Coordinates of C-alpha atoms and ligand atoms in Angstrom, one line a residue:
Chain Q
M199 CA -0.2 0.2 0.1
K200 CA 2.5 2.7 -1.4
E201 CA 1.0 5.9 -1.5
T202 CA 2.2 9.2 -3.4
Y203 CA 2.3 12.5 -1.7
F204 CA 2.0 15.3 -4.7
H205 CA 4.6 18.4 -4.0
S206 CA 5.5 21.1 -4.7
V207 CA 8.7 21.4 -4.5
Q208 CA 11.3 19.8 -7.6
I209 CA 14.9 20.0 -7.7
T210 CA 15.3 21.0 -11.5
Q211 CA 18.6 18.7 -12.1
A212 CA 20.5 20.5 -14.4
A213 CA 20.5 23.9 -11.6
C214 CA 21.6 21.3 -9.1
R215 CA 26.1 20.8 -8.2
G216 CA 25.6 18.1 -5.9
C217 CA 26.6 21.0 -3.0
T218 CA 24.7 19.2 -0.6
F219 CA 22.9 22.5 1.3
C220 CA 19.7 21.4 1.0
V221 CA 20.5 18.1 2.9
K222 CA 22.3 19.9 5.8
H223 CA 18.7 21.9 5.8
C224 CA 16.0 19.6 5.1
P225 CA 14.5 19.3 8.9
T226 CA 12.8 16.4 8.0
E227 CA 16.0 15.1 6.5
A228 CA 14.2 14.1 3.6
I229 CA 16.2 15.3 0.3
R230 CA 20.5 13.5 -0.7
V231 CA 22.5 13.2 -3.1
R232 CA 23.0 10.7 -5.2
N233 CA 25.4 10.6 -8.4
G234 CA 25.8 14.2 -7.0
K235 CA 22.8 15.4 -8.0
A236 CA 19.6 15.4 -5.1
L237 CA 16.9 13.9 -4.3
I238 CA 13.5 14.3 -3.2
L239 CA 12.4 11.2 -0.9
P240 CA 8.5 12.3 -1.1
N241 CA 7.3 10.6 1.5
R242 CA 9.2 12.6 3.9
C243 CA 8.9 16.0 2.3
I244 CA 6.4 18.2 3.7
D245 CA 7.0 21.3 0.7
C246 CA 8.0 23.8 3.9
G247 CA 10.8 25.9 0.9
T248 CA 13.8 25.4 3.3
C249 CA 15.7 24.0 0.1
I250 CA 14.8 27.1 -1.9
R251 CA 15.7 29.2 1.0
N252 CA 19.3 27.8 0.8
C253 CA 20.0 26.6 -1.9
P254 CA 23.0 29.2 -3.7
F255 CA 21.9 27.3 -7.7
R256 CA 18.2 27.6 -7.0
A257 CA 18.0 24.0 -7.9
P258 CA 14.7 23.8 -6.2
Q259 CA 12.0 25.5 -7.4
A260 CA 7.7 25.1 -7.0
K261 CA 5.6 24.3 -8.8
T262 CA 2.8 26.4 -10.3
D263 CA 0.2 26.8 -12.4
Q264 CA 0.9 29.0 -15.4
L265 CA -1.1 32.2 -16.0
S266 CA -2.7 31.5 -19.5
R267 CA -4.7 28.8 -18.0
L268 CA -7.2 30.8 -17.1
K269 CA -9.0 30.5 -20.1
D270 CA -9.3 27.0 -19.9
F271 CA -12.4 28.7 -17.8
R272 CA -14.9 30.3 -18.1
Y273 CA -15.3 32.9 -15.1
N274 CA -11.7 33.1 -12.9
I275 CA -12.2 33.8 -8.7
V276 CA -8.7 34.7 -7.5
L277 CA -7.5 35.0 -3.4
P278 CA -5.6 37.2 -2.5
P279 CA -4.6 36.4 0.9
P280 CA -2.3 39.0 3.5
S281 CA 0.8 38.4 2.0
L282 CA 0.2 39.5 -1.1
Y283 CA -0.1 43.1 0.5
S284 CA 2.5 43.2 2.6
Q285 CA 4.3 43.2 -0.6
F286 CA 3.0 46.8 -1.5
N287 CA 3.7 50.4 0.6
E288 CA 1.1 50.9 2.4
N289 CA 0.5 54.2 0.5
I290 CA -1.1 52.0 -2.2
H291 CA -5.2 50.8 -1.6
R292 CA -5.6 47.7 -1.2
E293 CA -8.1 48.8 -4.6
S294 CA -5.0 49.3 -6.6
I295 CA -4.2 45.8 -6.6
W296 CA -7.0 44.6 -6.9
Q297 CA -7.0 46.8 -9.7
G298 CA -3.8 45.1 -10.7
L299 CA -5.3 41.8 -10.3
M300 CA -8.3 42.4 -12.5
Q301 CA -5.8 43.5 -15.3
L302 CA -4.0 40.2 -14.8
G303 CA -7.4 37.8 -15.9
F304 CA -9.3 37.8 -12.8
D305 CA -12.8 38.3 -13.2
E306 CA -13.8 38.2 -9.5
I307 CA -11.9 39.1 -6.6
F308 CA -12.8 38.0 -2.8
D309 CA -10.1 38.9 0.5
V310 CA -9.2 35.5 2.4
A311 CA -8.1 38.2 5.4
L312 CA -12.8 38.4 5.3
A313 CA -12.9 34.6 5.2
S314 CA -9.5 34.6 8.6
D315 CA -12.5 37.0 9.6
Y316 CA -15.1 34.3 9.9
I317 CA -12.2 31.8 11.3
A318 CA -11.0 33.2 13.7
V319 CA -14.3 33.6 15.1
E320 CA -14.8 29.3 14.8
I321 CA -11.6 29.7 16.4
E322 CA -13.0 32.0 19.7
K323 CA -16.1 29.2 19.9
F324 CA -14.4 26.4 19.9
I325 CA -11.9 27.2 22.0
H326 CA -14.0 28.3 25.1
E327 CA -16.0 25.5 24.3
H328 CA -13.2 23.4 24.4
A329 CA -12.0 25.2 28.0
G330 CA -11.9 23.1 30.3
E331 CA -11.1 20.1 28.6
H332 CA -7.1 21.7 29.7
K333 CA -5.6 20.2 26.1
T334 CA -3.6 22.8 24.3
Y335 CA -5.3 22.9 20.0
I336 CA -3.1 24.5 17.1
S337 CA -3.2 26.5 14.2
C338 CA -4.1 24.6 11.4
A339 CA -4.0 27.8 9.3
C340 CA 0.1 26.5 7.7
P341 CA -0.2 23.4 6.0
A342 CA 3.5 22.7 6.1
V343 CA 3.3 22.7 10.5
L344 CA 0.1 20.1 9.9
R345 CA 2.7 17.9 7.3
L346 CA 5.2 18.1 9.6
I347 CA 2.4 17.2 12.5
Q348 CA 1.9 14.1 10.5
V349 CA 5.7 12.6 9.4
K350 CA 7.3 13.5 13.1
F351 CA 4.6 14.3 16.2
P352 CA 0.8 12.4 14.7
E353 CA 0.4 11.7 18.6
L354 CA -0.5 15.9 17.8
I355 CA -3.0 15.2 15.6
P356 CA -5.9 15.3 17.6
L357 CA -4.9 18.6 18.6
I358 CA -5.6 20.0 15.9
I359 CA -8.4 22.7 15.5
P360 CA -10.7 21.1 13.6
V361 CA -11.2 24.8 11.4
L362 CA -10.4 25.1 7.7
P363 CA -7.7 26.9 6.3
P364 CA -9.0 30.5 5.3
A365 CA -8.5 30.3 1.4
E366 CA -10.1 27.2 1.7
A367 CA -13.1 28.8 3.0
A368 CA -12.7 31.8 0.5
A369 CA -13.2 29.7 -2.2
I370 CA -15.9 26.9 -1.3
Y371 CA -18.1 30.4 -1.2
I372 CA -16.9 32.2 -3.1
K373 CA -17.6 28.9 -5.8
N374 CA -20.8 28.2 -5.0
K375 CA -21.8 31.8 -4.8
I376 CA -20.6 32.8 -8.0
A377 CA -21.8 29.4 -9.2
R378 CA -25.4 30.2 -8.1
E379 CA -25.6 34.2 -9.6
K380 CA -24.0 33.5 -12.4
H381 CA -25.9 29.1 -13.7
L382 CA -22.1 28.7 -14.2
P383 CA -21.4 24.6 -13.5
K384 CA -18.8 24.4 -10.5
E385 CA -16.0 23.5 -13.2
Q386 CA -16.1 26.6 -15.8
I387 CA -15.1 28.1 -12.5
G388 CA -11.6 28.6 -12.2
V389 CA -10.8 29.6 -8.0
W390 CA -6.8 30.6 -7.7
F391 CA -5.5 30.7 -4.4
I392 CA -1.7 33.5 -4.5
A393 CA 0.8 31.5 -2.4
P394 CA 3.5 32.7 -0.4
C395 CA 4.9 29.6 -0.2
P396 CA 5.7 25.8 -1.7
S397 CA 3.1 24.2 0.1
K398 CA -0.3 26.1 0.8
G399 CA 0.7 25.1 -3.6
A400 CA 1.3 21.6 -2.5
N401 CA -2.2 21.4 -0.2
I402 CA -3.9 22.6 -3.3
H403 CA -3.0 19.8 -5.1
Q404 CA -4.0 17.2 -2.3
P405 CA -5.0 18.5 1.0
V406 CA -4.5 17.1 3.6
D407 CA -7.1 18.5 6.0
V408 CA -10.0 19.4 3.6
V409 CA -12.8 16.8 2.1
H410 CA -14.2 18.7 -2.0
P411 CA -11.4 21.7 -1.6
E412 CA -12.0 23.6 -4.0
I413 CA -9.3 25.9 -5.2
T414 CA -8.7 24.5 -8.9
G415 CA -4.3 26.5 -8.8
A416 CA -2.0 28.9 -7.3
F417 CA -0.2 31.7 -8.7
T418 CA 3.1 32.5 -6.0
V419 CA 3.2 35.7 -4.5
S420 CA 6.3 37.4 -5.9
A421 CA 4.8 36.3 -10.2
I422 CA 1.9 38.7 -8.9
Y423 CA 3.3 40.9 -7.5
S424 CA 5.9 41.7 -10.1
L425 CA 3.0 41.8 -12.9
I426 CA 1.0 44.0 -11.0
M427 CA 4.5 46.5 -10.7
K428 CA 5.2 45.4 -13.8
N429 CA 1.5 47.3 -15.6
K430 CA 2.1 49.8 -11.9
K431 CA 1.9 52.9 -13.9
N432 CA -1.8 52.1 -14.5
L433 CA -2.9 51.8 -11.0
P434 CA -5.3 54.0 -11.3
A435 CA -6.3 57.2 -10.1
E436 CA -9.8 56.9 -10.1
K437 CA -11.9 54.7 -7.5
F438 CA -11.9 51.1 -7.8
T439 CA -15.5 50.4 -8.1
R440 CA -16.2 46.8 -7.9
P441 CA -17.7 46.3 -5.1
V442 CA -15.4 43.7 -3.3
S443 CA -16.1 41.4 0.3
K444 CA -12.7 43.1 1.5
G445 CA -11.5 41.7 5.7
S446 CA -10.5 43.1 9.4
S447 CA -7.8 44.9 10.1
Y448 CA -7.8 42.2 12.0
G449 CA -7.7 38.6 9.3
M450 CA -5.5 41.0 7.8
G451 CA -2.3 40.5 10.5
W452 CA -2.3 36.7 10.1
G453 CA -0.2 37.4 7.1
V454 CA 2.0 37.7 10.1
Y455 CA 2.9 35.6 13.5
G456 CA 0.6 36.3 16.8
G457 CA -2.1 37.9 14.4
E458 CA -4.3 34.4 14.1
L459 CA -4.3 34.9 17.7
K460 CA -5.7 38.6 18.0
S461 CA -8.0 38.2 15.5
A462 CA -9.4 34.9 17.3
G463 CA -9.0 37.0 21.1
L464 CA -7.1 34.5 22.6
T465 CA -4.5 35.7 25.8
N466 CA -3.9 32.5 26.7
A467 CA -2.2 32.0 23.8
I468 CA 1.1 32.0 22.2
A469 CA 2.5 32.6 18.7
V470 CA 5.6 30.8 17.0
H471 CA 7.7 30.6 14.2
G472 CA 10.1 29.4 12.2
L473 CA 10.3 25.9 11.4
A474 CA 13.0 24.5 14.4
E475 CA 10.9 26.8 17.0
V476 CA 7.4 25.5 15.8
R477 CA 9.5 21.7 16.4
D478 CA 10.6 23.0 19.7
V479 CA 6.8 24.2 20.4
L480 CA 5.2 19.9 19.0
E481 CA 8.6 18.4 21.0
Q482 CA 7.6 20.0 24.4
L483 CA 2.9 20.1 23.7
S484 CA 4.4 16.1 22.8
L485 CA 5.5 15.7 26.6
N486 CA 2.7 17.8 28.2
K487 CA 4.9 20.8 29.1
M488 CA 2.7 22.9 28.2
P489 CA -0.9 21.9 30.0
G490 CA -3.0 24.7 30.7
L491 CA -2.1 26.5 27.6
D492 CA -4.5 27.2 25.4
Y493 CA -4.0 26.4 21.4
V494 CA -0.9 27.9 20.0
E495 CA 0.0 29.3 16.8
C496 CA 2.5 27.7 14.9
S497 CA 3.5 28.7 10.7
A498 CA 6.5 27.1 9.6
C499 CA 7.9 30.4 8.6
Q500 CA 9.6 32.9 10.3
S501 CA 8.2 36.2 10.4
G502 CA 4.6 34.4 9.3
C503 CA 3.2 34.7 5.7
V504 CA 4.9 37.6 5.0
G505 CA 8.0 35.1 5.3
G506 CA 7.4 32.9 2.6
P507 CA 9.7 31.6 0.3
L508 CA 7.5 32.5 -2.7
V509 CA 7.0 36.1 -1.6
S510 CA 9.5 39.4 -3.5
E511 CA 10.1 41.0 -0.1
N512 CA 12.9 40.4 2.3
R513 CA 10.2 39.3 5.5
F514 CA 10.6 42.4 7.8
V515 CA 10.1 45.1 5.3
A516 CA 7.2 42.7 4.1
E517 CA 6.4 42.9 8.1
T518 CA 7.0 46.7 9.0
N519 CA 4.5 46.9 5.1
L520 CA 1.4 44.8 6.8
K521 CA 2.0 46.2 10.3
R522 CA 1.6 50.0 8.3
R523 CA -1.2 49.1 6.4
I524 CA -3.5 47.3 9.0
H525 CA -2.4 49.8 11.9
N526 CA -3.9 52.1 8.7
M527 CA -7.1 50.3 9.1
R528 CA -7.4 50.1 13.1
L529 CA -7.9 53.3 12.6
R530 CA -10.8 53.3 11.1
E531 CA -12.8 50.5 12.1
P532 CA -15.3 50.6 14.8
S533 CA -13.4 50.6 18.1
T534 CA -14.2 46.8 19.6
R535 CA -12.7 43.7 17.4
A536 CA -16.8 42.4 18.3
A537 CA -17.9 45.1 16.2
T538 CA -15.1 45.4 14.1
L539 CA -16.1 41.3 12.9
K540 CA -19.1 42.1 13.0
A541 CA -19.6 44.9 10.7
V542 CA -17.6 42.4 8.1
L543 CA -18.8 39.1 8.3
T544 CA -21.5 39.8 5.6
C545 CA -21.1 37.3 3.2
E546 CA -24.6 35.4 3.6
G547 CA -23.9 30.8 4.2
F548 CA -20.7 31.0 4.6
P549 CA -19.0 27.6 5.3
H550 CA -19.4 25.9 8.5
S551 CA -15.8 24.7 9.3
A552 CA -17.4 21.6 10.2
E553 CA -19.5 20.2 6.7
Y554 CA -15.7 20.2 5.3
V555 CA -12.6 19.5 7.5
K556 CA -11.2 16.0 7.5
P557 CA -9.2 14.5 10.4
L558 CA -5.2 14.6 9.3
Q559 CA -3.9 11.1 8.8
P560 CA -0.7 9.9 10.3
R561 CA 2.0 9.7 7.2
P562 CA 4.4 6.8 8.2
M563 CA 7.6 8.0 7.8
M564 CA 10.1 7.3 10.7
S565 CA 8.3 3.8 10.5
L566 CA 11.6 1.3 8.9
D567 CA 8.6 -1.9 8.0
A568 CA 5.6 -2.1 7.5
D569 CA 6.2 -5.9 10.4
I570 CA 7.6 -4.9 13.1
N571 CA 9.9 -7.4 13.7
V572 CA 11.3 -6.8 10.5
A573 CA 11.4 -3.1 11.7
M574 CA 13.8 -4.2 14.8
Q575 CA 15.5 -6.4 13.0
K576 CA 16.0 -3.5 10.5
V577 CA 16.1 -0.7 14.0
E578 CA 19.5 -3.5 15.9
R579 CA 21.1 -3.9 12.3
M580 CA 21.1 -0.1 12.2
E581 CA 22.7 0.6 15.3
E582 CA 25.2 -2.0 14.4
I583 CA 26.2 -0.2 10.8
L584 CA 26.2 3.6 12.6
Q585 CA 28.9 1.9 14.9
G586 CA 31.1 1.4 12.5
L587 CA 30.0 5.1 10.9
P588 CA 32.5 7.9 12.4
G589 CA 29.9 9.9 13.7
L590 CA 30.7 13.1 12.5
D591 CA 27.8 14.5 10.3
C592 CA 29.3 15.4 7.0
G593 CA 26.8 14.9 4.9
V594 CA 29.4 14.0 1.7
C595 CA 27.3 10.6 1.5
G596 CA 24.2 12.8 0.2
A597 CA 22.6 11.4 3.7
P598 CA 22.9 14.3 6.2
S599 CA 24.0 13.0 9.2
C600 CA 26.0 9.5 10.0
M601 CA 22.3 8.0 11.8
C602 CA 20.4 8.7 7.9
L603 CA 23.1 6.9 6.1
A604 CA 22.7 3.4 8.6
E605 CA 19.1 4.1 7.7
D606 CA 19.1 4.3 4.0
I607 CA 21.4 1.0 4.1
V608 CA 19.4 -0.8 5.8
Q609 CA 16.5 0.1 3.9
G610 CA 18.4 -0.9 0.7
R611 CA 19.5 3.2 -0.5
A612 CA 23.0 3.4 0.1
H613 CA 25.7 1.3 0.4
E614 CA 28.6 1.7 3.5
M615 CA 31.4 2.7 1.5
D616 CA 29.0 5.5 0.3
C617 CA 30.9 7.4 3.6
I618 CA 34.2 8.3 2.9
F619 CA 35.7 7.0 5.7
K620 CA 35.0 3.6 5.9
L621 CA 36.0 4.5 1.8
R622 CA 39.2 5.1 2.6
A623 CA 39.2 2.6 4.8
Q624 CA 39.2 0.4 3.0
V625 CA 40.9 2.0 -0.1
K626 CA 44.2 1.8 2.2
K627 CA 43.3 -2.5 3.5
L628 CA 43.4 -2.2 -1.0
A629 CA 46.4 -0.5 -1.4
Y630 CA 48.1 -2.3 1.3
G631 CA 46.8 -6.1 -0.5
M632 CA 48.2 -4.7 -3.1
A633 CA 51.9 -3.7 -2.1
E634 CA 52.4 -6.6 -0.4
L635 CA 51.4 -9.5 -3.9
S636 CA 53.6 -6.8 -5.4
R637 CA 56.4 -7.8 -3.2
Q638 CA 55.5 -12.4 -3.6
L639 CA 55.5 -11.4 -7.4
P640 CA 59.5 -12.4 -9.6
L641 CA 61.2 -9.1 -9.1
T642 CA 62.4 -8.5 -12.7
G643 CA 64.8 -5.7 -12.5
G644 CA 67.1 -5.0 -9.7
N645 CA 65.0 -2.2 -7.7
T646 CA 62.4 -2.6 -5.5
M647 CA 58.9 -1.8 -5.4
D648 CA 58.4 -1.2 -1.9
D649 CA 56.2 2.5 -1.2
G650 CA 56.4 2.0 2.0
L651 CA 53.3 0.9 2.5
V652 CA 52.9 -0.6 5.7
A653 CA 50.2 -3.0 7.1
P654 CA 48.0 -0.5 9.1
A655 CA 48.1 -1.7 12.9
E656 CA 44.3 -2.3 13.7
D657 CA 42.1 -1.5 11.3
K658 CA 40.4 1.3 12.8
N659 CA 37.8 1.7 9.7
H660 CA 38.5 6.1 10.0
E661 CA 40.4 8.6 11.0
T662 CA 39.4 11.2 12.6
Chain L
M90 CA 14.8 -15.1 10.1
A91 CA 15.6 -15.4 13.4
E92 CA 13.0 -13.7 15.9
I93 CA 14.3 -11.9 17.8
K94 CA 12.7 -11.0 21.5
A95 CA 13.3 -7.8 21.9
L96 CA 14.9 -4.6 21.6
K97 CA 16.9 -3.5 24.5
L98 CA 18.4 0.2 24.5
A99 CA 20.5 1.8 27.8
F100 CA 21.4 5.2 28.8
D101 CA 23.3 6.3 30.9
V102 CA 22.0 9.8 32.5
P103 CA 24.5 11.4 34.4
G104 CA 22.9 13.0 37.8
A105 CA 22.1 17.3 37.6
N106 CA 23.0 18.2 33.6
F107 CA 20.0 20.0 33.0
D108 CA 21.3 20.4 29.6
R109 CA 21.5 16.8 28.5
A110 CA 17.7 16.7 30.3
G111 CA 15.6 14.3 27.5
E112 CA 18.1 13.6 26.0
A113 CA 18.1 9.5 26.6
S114 CA 13.9 10.0 25.8
A115 CA 14.2 11.7 22.4
K116 CA 16.4 8.2 22.0
L117 CA 14.0 6.1 22.5
K118 CA 10.9 8.2 21.2
R119 CA 12.6 7.8 18.0
T120 CA 13.6 4.1 18.0
L121 CA 9.9 4.0 19.1
Q122 CA 9.6 5.7 15.5
Q123 CA 11.2 3.7 13.5
V124 CA 9.6 0.4 14.5
G125 CA 6.8 1.8 14.0
V126 CA 5.3 1.4 17.3
P127 CA 1.7 3.2 17.4
A128 CA 2.0 7.4 17.5
E129 CA 0.0 7.3 20.6
V130 CA 1.6 4.6 22.3
I131 CA 5.4 6.7 22.1
R132 CA 4.1 9.6 23.1
R133 CA 2.6 8.1 26.8
V134 CA 5.9 6.1 27.1
A135 CA 7.9 9.7 25.9
I136 CA 5.7 11.6 28.8
G137 CA 5.9 8.6 31.1
S138 CA 10.7 8.3 30.2
Y139 CA 11.3 12.0 30.3
E140 CA 9.6 12.1 33.6
G141 CA 11.5 9.4 34.9
E142 CA 14.6 10.8 32.9
I143 CA 14.4 14.4 35.1
N144 CA 14.3 12.3 38.6
L145 CA 17.7 11.0 37.8
I146 CA 19.0 14.5 37.3
I147 CA 17.1 16.4 39.9
H148 CA 17.1 13.6 42.7
A149 CA 19.1 10.8 41.9
G150 CA 22.3 12.2 40.9
G151 CA 21.9 10.4 37.8
G152 CA 21.0 6.7 37.0
Q153 CA 20.5 4.8 33.9
L154 CA 17.5 4.4 31.7
Q155 CA 16.5 1.5 30.0
A156 CA 13.9 0.3 27.2
E157 CA 12.2 -2.7 26.4
I158 CA 11.4 -3.0 23.0
Y159 CA 9.4 -6.3 22.2
P160 CA 6.4 -6.7 19.6
D161 CA 3.7 -6.3 21.4
H162 CA 4.5 -4.5 23.7
T163 CA 7.5 -1.6 25.3
R164 CA 8.7 -1.8 29.3
V165 CA 10.8 1.5 29.9
I166 CA 13.0 0.4 33.4
V167 CA 14.3 3.7 35.4
S168 CA 16.6 3.0 37.7
D169 CA 19.5 4.6 40.4
Q170 CA 21.6 4.0 43.3
G171 CA 21.3 7.6 45.0
P172 CA 19.0 8.4 48.0
G173 CA 16.1 6.5 48.2
I174 CA 12.3 8.0 48.6
P175 CA 11.4 7.3 52.1
D176 CA 7.4 7.3 51.8
V177 CA 6.5 6.7 48.6
K178 CA 3.1 7.0 49.0
E179 CA 3.4 11.0 49.8
A180 CA 5.9 11.1 46.8
M181 CA 3.0 10.0 44.6
Q182 CA 0.6 12.3 45.7
E183 CA 0.3 15.1 42.8
G184 CA 1.9 18.3 43.3
Y185 CA 4.4 17.1 46.2
S186 CA 7.8 17.4 45.2
T187 CA 11.8 18.4 47.2
A188 CA 12.9 19.9 44.0
S189 CA 15.7 22.1 44.9
E190 CA 15.3 25.5 44.4
E191 CA 18.1 25.4 41.3
A192 CA 15.5 22.5 39.8
R193 CA 12.4 24.7 40.4
A194 CA 13.6 27.6 38.3
M195 CA 14.5 25.4 36.2
G196 CA 11.2 24.4 35.5
F197 CA 11.0 21.5 36.8
G198 CA 9.8 20.0 41.1
A199 CA 6.0 20.4 39.9
G200 CA 5.1 17.3 41.5
M201 CA 4.0 15.6 39.0
G202 CA 6.6 13.6 37.4
L203 CA 6.0 10.3 39.8
P204 CA 1.6 10.7 38.7
N205 CA 2.0 10.6 34.5
M206 CA 4.1 8.2 35.0
Y207 CA 1.3 6.5 36.5
N208 CA -0.7 7.6 34.6
C209 CA 0.1 6.8 31.3
A210 CA 1.9 3.6 32.0
D211 CA -1.1 0.2 31.0
A212 CA 2.0 -0.7 34.6
F213 CA 3.8 1.1 36.8
E214 CA 5.2 -0.8 39.2
I215 CA 7.9 1.5 42.3
Q216 CA 10.2 0.3 45.2
S217 CA 12.2 2.6 46.7
K218 CA 14.4 2.3 49.8
V219 CA 16.1 4.9 51.7
G220 CA 20.2 4.5 51.0
W221 CA 19.8 2.0 48.6
G222 CA 18.3 3.6 45.5
T223 CA 14.8 3.8 42.9
I224 CA 13.9 1.2 40.5
I225 CA 10.7 2.6 38.2
T226 CA 8.8 -0.2 36.3
M227 CA 6.7 0.5 33.4
D228 CA 4.7 -0.9 31.5
F229 CA 3.5 0.0 27.3
K230 CA 0.7 -2.2 25.8
H231 CA 1.6 -1.5 21.6
Q232 CA -2.4 -0.4 21.5
D233 CA -4.3 3.4 21.1
R234 CA -6.7 3.8 24.6
Ligands
ADP95 N1 14.9 8.7 41.5 C1 14.0 9.1 42.6 N2 15.3 9.2 44.3 C2 14.8 10.3 45.4 N3 13.8 10.9 45.3 C3 12.9 11.1 44.2 C4 13.4 10.5 42.7 N4 12.0 10.4 42.2 C5 10.9 11.1 43.6 N5 11.9 11.2 44.5 C6 10.3 12.4 45.2 O1 9.5 12.3 45.0 C7 8.7 13.9 45.0 C8 8.3 13.9 43.5 O2 8.8 13.2 42.2 P1 8.0 14.0 41.4 O3 7.0 13.8 41.7 O4 8.3 13.5 39.4 O5 7.8 15.4 41.5 P2 9.2 16.8 41.2 O6 10.2 15.6 40.5 O7 8.0 17.8 40.4 O8 8.9 16.9 42.9 C9 10.4 14.0 43.9 O9 10.6 15.4 44.7 C10 11.5 13.2 45.2 O10 11.3 13.8 46.6
MG96 MG1 10.1 14.9 38.7

């Protein structure tokens, strides 16, 4: 029962020089260099995009859609997230950005921030209703975090809050609305997300948490940003008159870490950003070391979605842009969060998460074999192999650590001689053997062939 | 293929070394994941072994964490030759703790370790004598609760 996983992140073989940078940085040990090229182990990759950030040769790329796909649909809806707005200075009005989107060929816009406003209310209600359980729930907004939980912390799956990711909720709502109003079959409506990261792209093609997903595809924030900027002259001075349902400053805040907590009004909660930190907090949660905490907001990227690997702007600049925009919006909003949300939540029939979310399935990446007896034998063998490896985690073999090489060897994916130290010891042994052999040959001339090679005293496997 | 009876792991846990607290239980967790033990069970083993490991560090001046992994269950043994516990019943109470100021400052010493170990294991046994040390044995069936 081999499962296949769709991945957005792919390595352009021609660009890869086999340097092992990505191998060493990958948070799930999903990359190996084989024959001088990096390869992704599909059952481990969580599409976080860490490799995209770290490759000096730009070999890892996120597979996203081409704008030309819009012509395959009769009606196209675009879902701009806060991270798109974060690319622009706050003086550029949302309306101007929308105008730029319409010029790219979209027919309709739905602000993802508005969906976040809806989901925030659901989160607040859920946490309130479950307050007596003494459980710490985990945000579901970042698909890379969900995938990390699937592969490394499956025991935490029951703690993921059962609400829809905002972009999905937006897609369900707006697609149904347009289908109804324009009398179009849903297959002829394209719904496009603008993604700040590959994990959101991957989640569209293979959602881990949504039944009947409605998003058609994704473009990157950086691609859309540069297209809008190309037409910059056209950003209208005159008013953009099309009615667009817009989210509040709270929904907009979801683009930066901490924003989700603020919009759901949660105070007995923490926000964690950056994959290393997220792993750390998940470890602590798993050990039950934070009892009494209601909620943890997690984003794989530092600073949150504004720091995604597929945005153009530096993350601090983007964070500043978005925070300024939020600040300006708040000046014009009612004074309380409740009143602000009430004023924007006017979409009739906005989907309730309960009908659409499905529990995450664990992804067994760690287990060495489906048969527990075989797996136990493999663990023993792995331990033996590991004892013989240098333990330097140098990465020259193409695996991120000696432990991973040992695992690859028991799984038949690698050979002990892939280890440079093992190889060197073996070469030395062979060289000595050959020298020995040469001494036993009848000498034809007066010279000996002794080149000073001596027998390795005690084969220590390797030198350090 | 020869049947193996148990996969045995043993870790020496040095005393009073807070920096490395949790290392042994993290390794045990990884091995259980490689073996393919159900995630819910691994979580309980991790909590139990972690609390045991912490107690070795803060109360016993060090000791051993051992695990025996069988196809259907895992046994964790936490043992030390430290001061021992004068009144085990009292020590098992939630919130009871004799942890030092230093340990408390590090976030340990909430008095929930032994009760957590008792609650997360399917079977729990503790032997302790003053001047002799402490041995705690926890069994975990490889079945979700
Ligand atoms: N291995 C041990 N050796 C000696 N005393 C121990 C040991 N484990 C626990 N104790 C005693 O039992 C008490 C309760 O332990 P525990 O429930 O883990 O709480 P805590 O570690 O937070 O104090 C400890 O404060 C200590 O007095
Ligand atoms: Mg304790």
